Short mmCIF file of C-alpha atoms and ligand atoms in Angstrom, two decimals:
data_model
loop_
_atom_site.label_atom_id
_atom_site.label_comp_id
_atom_site.label_asym_id
_atom_site.label_seq_id
_atom_site.Cartn_x
_atom_site.Cartn_y
_atom_site.Cartn_z
CA MET A 1482 85.98 86.89 78.92
CA ARG A 1483 88.02 88.70 81.58
CA ALA A 1484 86.74 92.05 82.80
CA PRO A 1485 88.45 95.33 81.76
CA ILE A 1486 89.90 95.77 85.23
CA ALA A 1487 93.53 96.28 86.27
CA VAL A 1488 93.94 95.13 89.86
CA ALA A 1489 96.46 97.34 91.67
CA LEU A 1490 98.76 94.88 93.46
CA ASP A 1491 99.88 97.38 96.10
CA ALA A 1492 101.25 94.60 98.30
CA PRO A 1493 103.86 94.79 101.07
CA ASP A 1494 105.91 91.97 99.51
CA ALA A 1495 106.27 89.83 96.40
CA GLU A 1496 104.59 86.78 97.95
CA THR A 1497 101.40 88.68 98.76
CA ALA A 1498 101.35 90.26 95.31
CA ALA A 1499 101.69 86.84 93.68
CA LEU A 1500 98.94 85.43 95.89
CA TRP A 1501 96.55 88.24 94.95
CA ALA A 1502 97.47 87.91 91.28
CA ARG A 1503 96.68 84.18 91.29
CA ALA A 1504 93.30 84.88 92.91
CA VAL A 1505 92.17 87.65 90.56
CA THR A 1506 93.56 86.76 87.13
CA PRO A 1507 90.78 84.29 86.28
CA HIS A 1508 88.41 87.29 86.40
CA VAL A 1509 90.33 90.39 85.29
CA ALA A 1510 92.37 91.20 82.21
CA VAL A 1511 95.25 93.11 83.80
CA VAL A 1512 97.36 93.27 86.97
CA LYS A 1513 99.15 96.47 87.91
CA VAL A 1514 102.58 96.69 89.57
CA GLY A 1515 103.37 100.12 90.99
CA LEU A 1516 106.52 101.99 91.85
CA GLU A 1517 106.72 100.87 95.47
CA LEU A 1518 106.57 97.14 94.77
CA PHE A 1519 108.84 97.39 91.73
CA CYS A 1520 111.45 99.34 93.69
CA ARG A 1521 111.33 96.86 96.54
CA THR A 1522 111.49 93.65 94.56
CA GLY A 1523 113.04 94.56 91.21
CA PRO A 1524 112.05 93.23 87.79
CA SER A 1525 111.51 89.66 89.02
CA ILE A 1526 108.13 90.78 90.36
CA VAL A 1527 106.77 90.88 86.81
CA ASP A 1528 107.09 87.16 86.19
CA SER A 1529 105.96 86.25 89.67
CA VAL A 1530 102.65 88.16 89.35
CA ARG A 1531 101.99 87.30 85.72
CA GLY A 1532 102.79 83.63 86.28
CA GLY A 1533 101.14 81.50 83.65
CA SER A 1534 97.88 83.40 83.92
CA GLY A 1535 97.94 85.07 80.52
CA ALA A 1536 96.90 88.35 82.16
CA ASP A 1537 98.41 91.58 80.88
CA LEU A 1538 100.80 93.56 83.02
CA PHE A 1539 100.46 97.26 83.71
CA LEU A 1540 103.79 98.66 84.92
CA ASP A 1541 102.92 101.89 86.69
CA LEU A 1542 106.34 103.54 87.09
CA LYS A 1543 105.22 107.08 86.10
CA LEU A 1544 108.56 107.95 84.48
CA HIS A 1545 109.50 111.65 84.29
CA ASP A 1546 113.01 112.80 83.28
CA ILE A 1547 114.86 114.17 80.26
CA PRO A 1548 113.91 112.38 77.02
CA ASN A 1549 117.19 110.44 76.71
CA THR A 1550 116.93 109.08 80.26
CA VAL A 1551 113.27 108.16 79.93
CA ALA A 1552 114.00 106.39 76.64
CA GLY A 1553 116.72 104.36 78.37
CA ALA A 1554 114.42 103.44 81.24
CA VAL A 1555 111.65 102.45 78.83
CA ARG A 1556 114.06 100.21 76.90
CA SER A 1557 115.16 98.61 80.17
CA VAL A 1558 111.64 97.64 81.22
CA ALA A 1559 110.20 96.96 77.74
CA ARG A 1560 112.02 93.63 77.79
CA LEU A 1561 109.69 92.60 80.65
CA ARG A 1562 106.85 92.86 78.09
CA PRO A 1563 104.33 94.90 80.04
CA ARG A 1564 101.20 95.78 78.09
CA TYR A 1565 101.14 99.32 79.55
CA LEU A 1566 103.88 101.53 80.98
CA THR A 1567 103.18 104.95 82.50
CA VAL A 1568 105.04 108.23 82.03
CA HIS A 1569 104.08 111.73 83.14
CA ALA A 1570 102.61 113.80 80.31
CA SER A 1571 103.98 116.88 82.09
CA GLY A 1572 107.50 115.77 81.06
CA GLY A 1573 106.61 117.32 77.71
CA ALA A 1574 106.00 116.18 74.16
CA ASP A 1575 109.66 115.33 73.45
CA MET A 1576 109.82 113.14 76.54
CA VAL A 1577 106.59 111.30 75.69
CA ARG A 1578 107.77 110.86 72.09
CA ALA A 1579 111.11 109.44 73.31
CA ALA A 1580 109.21 106.94 75.48
CA VAL A 1581 106.97 105.92 72.58
CA ASP A 1582 109.96 105.51 70.24
CA ALA A 1583 111.73 103.28 72.78
CA ALA A 1584 108.63 101.27 73.73
CA ASP A 1585 109.06 98.39 71.28
CA GLY A 1586 105.40 97.35 71.27
CA VAL A 1587 104.58 98.42 74.84
CA THR A 1588 101.71 100.92 75.05
CA ILE A 1589 102.86 104.14 76.65
CA ALA A 1590 100.16 105.44 79.02
CA ALA A 1591 100.56 109.11 79.91
CA VAL A 1592 99.42 110.32 83.33
CA THR A 1593 97.68 113.68 82.86
CA VAL A 1594 97.36 115.30 86.30
CA LEU A 1595 97.79 113.34 89.51
CA THR A 1596 94.44 112.98 91.20
CA SER A 1597 96.16 113.86 94.47
CA LEU A 1598 96.76 117.43 93.22
CA SER A 1599 94.05 119.92 94.11
CA ALA A 1600 93.46 123.17 92.22
CA GLU A 1601 95.61 124.93 94.86
CA GLY A 1602 98.37 122.35 94.48
CA LEU A 1603 98.34 122.79 90.71
CA ASP A 1604 98.44 126.54 91.10
CA ALA A 1605 101.48 126.20 93.38
CA VAL A 1606 103.42 124.30 90.70
CA GLY A 1607 102.50 126.89 88.08
CA LEU A 1608 99.50 125.22 86.48
CA ALA A 1609 96.93 127.89 87.20
CA GLY A 1610 93.32 127.53 86.15
CA PRO A 1611 90.76 124.76 86.44
CA PRO A 1612 92.41 121.30 86.76
CA LEU A 1613 90.30 120.04 83.87
CA ASP A 1614 91.99 122.54 81.53
CA ALA A 1615 95.40 121.12 82.47
CA VAL A 1616 94.09 117.57 82.08
CA ARG A 1617 92.74 118.32 78.58
CA ARG A 1618 95.91 120.13 77.53
CA LEU A 1619 98.21 117.34 78.76
CA ALA A 1620 95.98 114.64 77.24
CA SER A 1621 96.16 116.29 73.87
CA LEU A 1622 99.93 116.86 74.14
CA ALA A 1623 100.56 113.20 75.05
CA VAL A 1624 98.37 111.78 72.31
CA GLY A 1625 99.99 114.17 69.82
CA ALA A 1626 103.36 112.75 70.90
CA GLY A 1627 102.18 109.20 70.23
CA ALA A 1628 100.89 107.95 73.61
CA GLY A 1629 98.40 105.14 73.02
CA ALA A 1630 96.79 105.41 76.45
CA LEU A 1631 96.03 108.03 79.09
CA VAL A 1632 95.47 107.80 82.83
CA CYS A 1633 92.87 110.19 84.22
CA SER A 1634 90.29 110.35 86.98
CA PRO A 1635 86.86 108.87 86.21
CA GLN A 1636 85.39 112.32 86.71
CA GLU A 1637 87.51 113.66 83.86
CA VAL A 1638 87.19 110.72 81.52
CA ALA A 1639 84.21 112.02 79.52
CA ALA A 1640 85.98 115.33 78.83
CA VAL A 1641 89.22 113.52 77.93
CA ARG A 1642 87.36 111.20 75.55
CA ALA A 1643 85.79 114.24 73.90
CA GLU A 1644 89.25 115.81 73.62
CA VAL A 1645 91.16 112.86 72.15
CA GLY A 1646 88.43 110.91 70.36
CA PRO A 1647 88.22 107.13 70.02
CA GLY A 1648 91.24 104.90 69.63
CA VAL A 1649 93.13 106.02 72.75
CA VAL A 1650 92.89 103.67 75.73
CA LEU A 1651 91.56 105.58 78.75
CA ILE A 1652 92.57 104.15 82.11
CA THR A 1653 90.88 105.36 85.29
CA PRO A 1654 91.87 104.80 88.92
CA GLY A 1655 89.58 106.10 91.67
CA VAL A 1656 86.94 103.47 90.94
CA ARG A 1657 84.72 102.25 93.75
CA PRO A 1658 81.71 99.93 93.61
CA ALA A 1659 78.56 101.64 94.95
CA GLY A 1660 78.68 101.67 98.74
CA ALA A 1661 82.38 100.76 98.99
CA ASP A 1662 84.76 102.70 101.24
CA VAL A 1663 86.41 105.46 99.17
CA GLN A 1664 89.52 105.47 101.43
CA ASP A 1665 91.91 108.25 100.33
CA GLN A 1666 90.48 108.61 96.82
CA ALA A 1667 88.88 112.05 96.52
CA ARG A 1668 87.09 111.88 93.18
CA VAL A 1669 85.56 108.48 92.63
CA ALA A 1670 83.02 106.88 90.34
CA THR A 1671 81.43 103.44 90.15
CA PRO A 1672 82.79 100.95 87.59
CA GLU A 1673 79.56 101.21 85.56
CA GLN A 1674 79.72 105.01 85.46
CA ALA A 1675 83.41 105.12 84.50
CA LEU A 1676 82.79 102.72 81.60
CA ALA A 1677 79.68 104.65 80.50
CA ASP A 1678 81.76 107.85 80.47
CA GLY A 1679 84.34 106.35 78.13
CA ALA A 1680 86.89 104.48 80.25
CA ASP A 1681 88.41 101.34 78.71
CA LEU A 1682 90.26 99.96 81.73
CA LEU A 1683 89.40 100.43 85.41
CA VAL A 1684 92.17 100.42 88.01
CA ILE A 1685 90.82 98.94 91.25
CA GLY A 1686 92.98 98.11 94.23
CA ARG A 1687 91.80 97.94 97.81
CA PRO A 1688 88.13 97.08 97.16
CA ILE A 1689 89.56 93.82 95.75
CA THR A 1690 92.88 93.25 97.51
CA GLY A 1691 91.54 94.38 100.91
CA ALA A 1692 88.61 91.94 100.76
CA ALA A 1693 88.67 88.74 102.79
CA ASP A 1694 88.54 86.83 99.50
CA PRO A 1695 90.15 88.90 96.69
CA GLY A 1696 89.19 86.34 94.05
CA ALA A 1697 85.52 86.51 95.02
CA ALA A 1698 85.61 90.32 95.17
CA ALA A 1699 87.13 90.50 91.68
CA ALA A 1700 84.56 88.02 90.36
CA SER A 1701 81.70 89.99 91.87
CA ILE A 1702 82.84 93.35 90.44
CA ALA A 1703 83.54 91.71 87.07
CA ALA A 1704 80.05 90.19 87.02
CA SER A 1705 78.47 93.57 87.73
CA LEU A 1706 79.93 95.16 84.60
CA PRO A 1707 77.87 95.55 81.47
CA ARG A 1708 79.03 93.15 78.73
CA SER A 1709 80.27 94.92 75.64
O1 LIG B 1254 93.30 100.95 96.17
P1 LIG B 1254 92.90 101.86 95.06
O2 LIG B 1254 91.75 101.33 94.21
O3 LIG B 1254 92.67 103.27 95.52
O4 LIG B 1254 94.19 101.87 94.12
C1 LIG B 1254 94.32 102.72 93.02
C2 LIG B 1254 95.63 102.50 92.36
O5 LIG B 1254 95.75 103.44 91.28
C3 LIG B 1254 96.85 102.71 93.24
O6 LIG B 1254 97.86 101.80 92.79
C4 LIG B 1254 97.26 104.13 92.95
O7 LIG B 1254 98.63 104.34 93.13
C5 LIG B 1254 96.89 104.25 91.48
N1 LIG B 1254 96.64 105.59 91.00
C6 LIG B 1254 95.69 106.43 91.56
N2 LIG B 1254 95.50 107.71 91.07
C7 LIG B 1254 96.23 108.13 90.03
C8 LIG B 1254 97.16 107.29 89.44
C9 LIG B 1254 97.34 106.01 89.96
O8 LIG B 1254 95.00 106.05 92.50
N3 LIG B 1254 96.02 109.33 89.54
#
């Protein structure tokens, strides 16, 4: 059984992304293509990383626009058959609902609050108060509008699970094996802790793709996870 890990293929080019995908997909359930790679290569990247692996694709485009435009964008990429597609919950309930209605079987994953935003940064954009309050509020708004998944930091995942209950897929970036370099991630947790706190899918990038042998790194993290 493949581990509940989405490997972030934040590669400089399509060839590297495909190489990493081939190495990790025997061990992990999902590969994630982000905005930078998608913008550089276009939709063809989806088939080249999925290949014949049978892994699911997480298209992390973090859409945020008026409902009609987001619905059109969702329809455009839904034909690529990603398993998950991200939108910003802060686009509002009508926008999330428009994405869900256009998704045609793709699970819409709503990003609550970017982990790069500090309390001061949130305050500056008009979201005063503890970041966790905004996370909870946006999680509940997105799920109420039909989102089937949420993206949140592993340090917020327990509170989000308490807020939305079971049945919503919780996806957490900012995951680092014990002792690994945290790089630019501010609020991290180990894979074991994130799962224990209620995460369903762990987004892990550089600890795997930056290793000398990404396949071996993915296998080792996968083997360390408790079996459900
Ligand atoms: O290399 P690393 O494990 O830090 O990669 C994490 C991935 O998750 C990156 O693709 C990053 O863009 C994404 N992500 C994140 N924090 C969020 C949302 C997405 O780190 N709040």
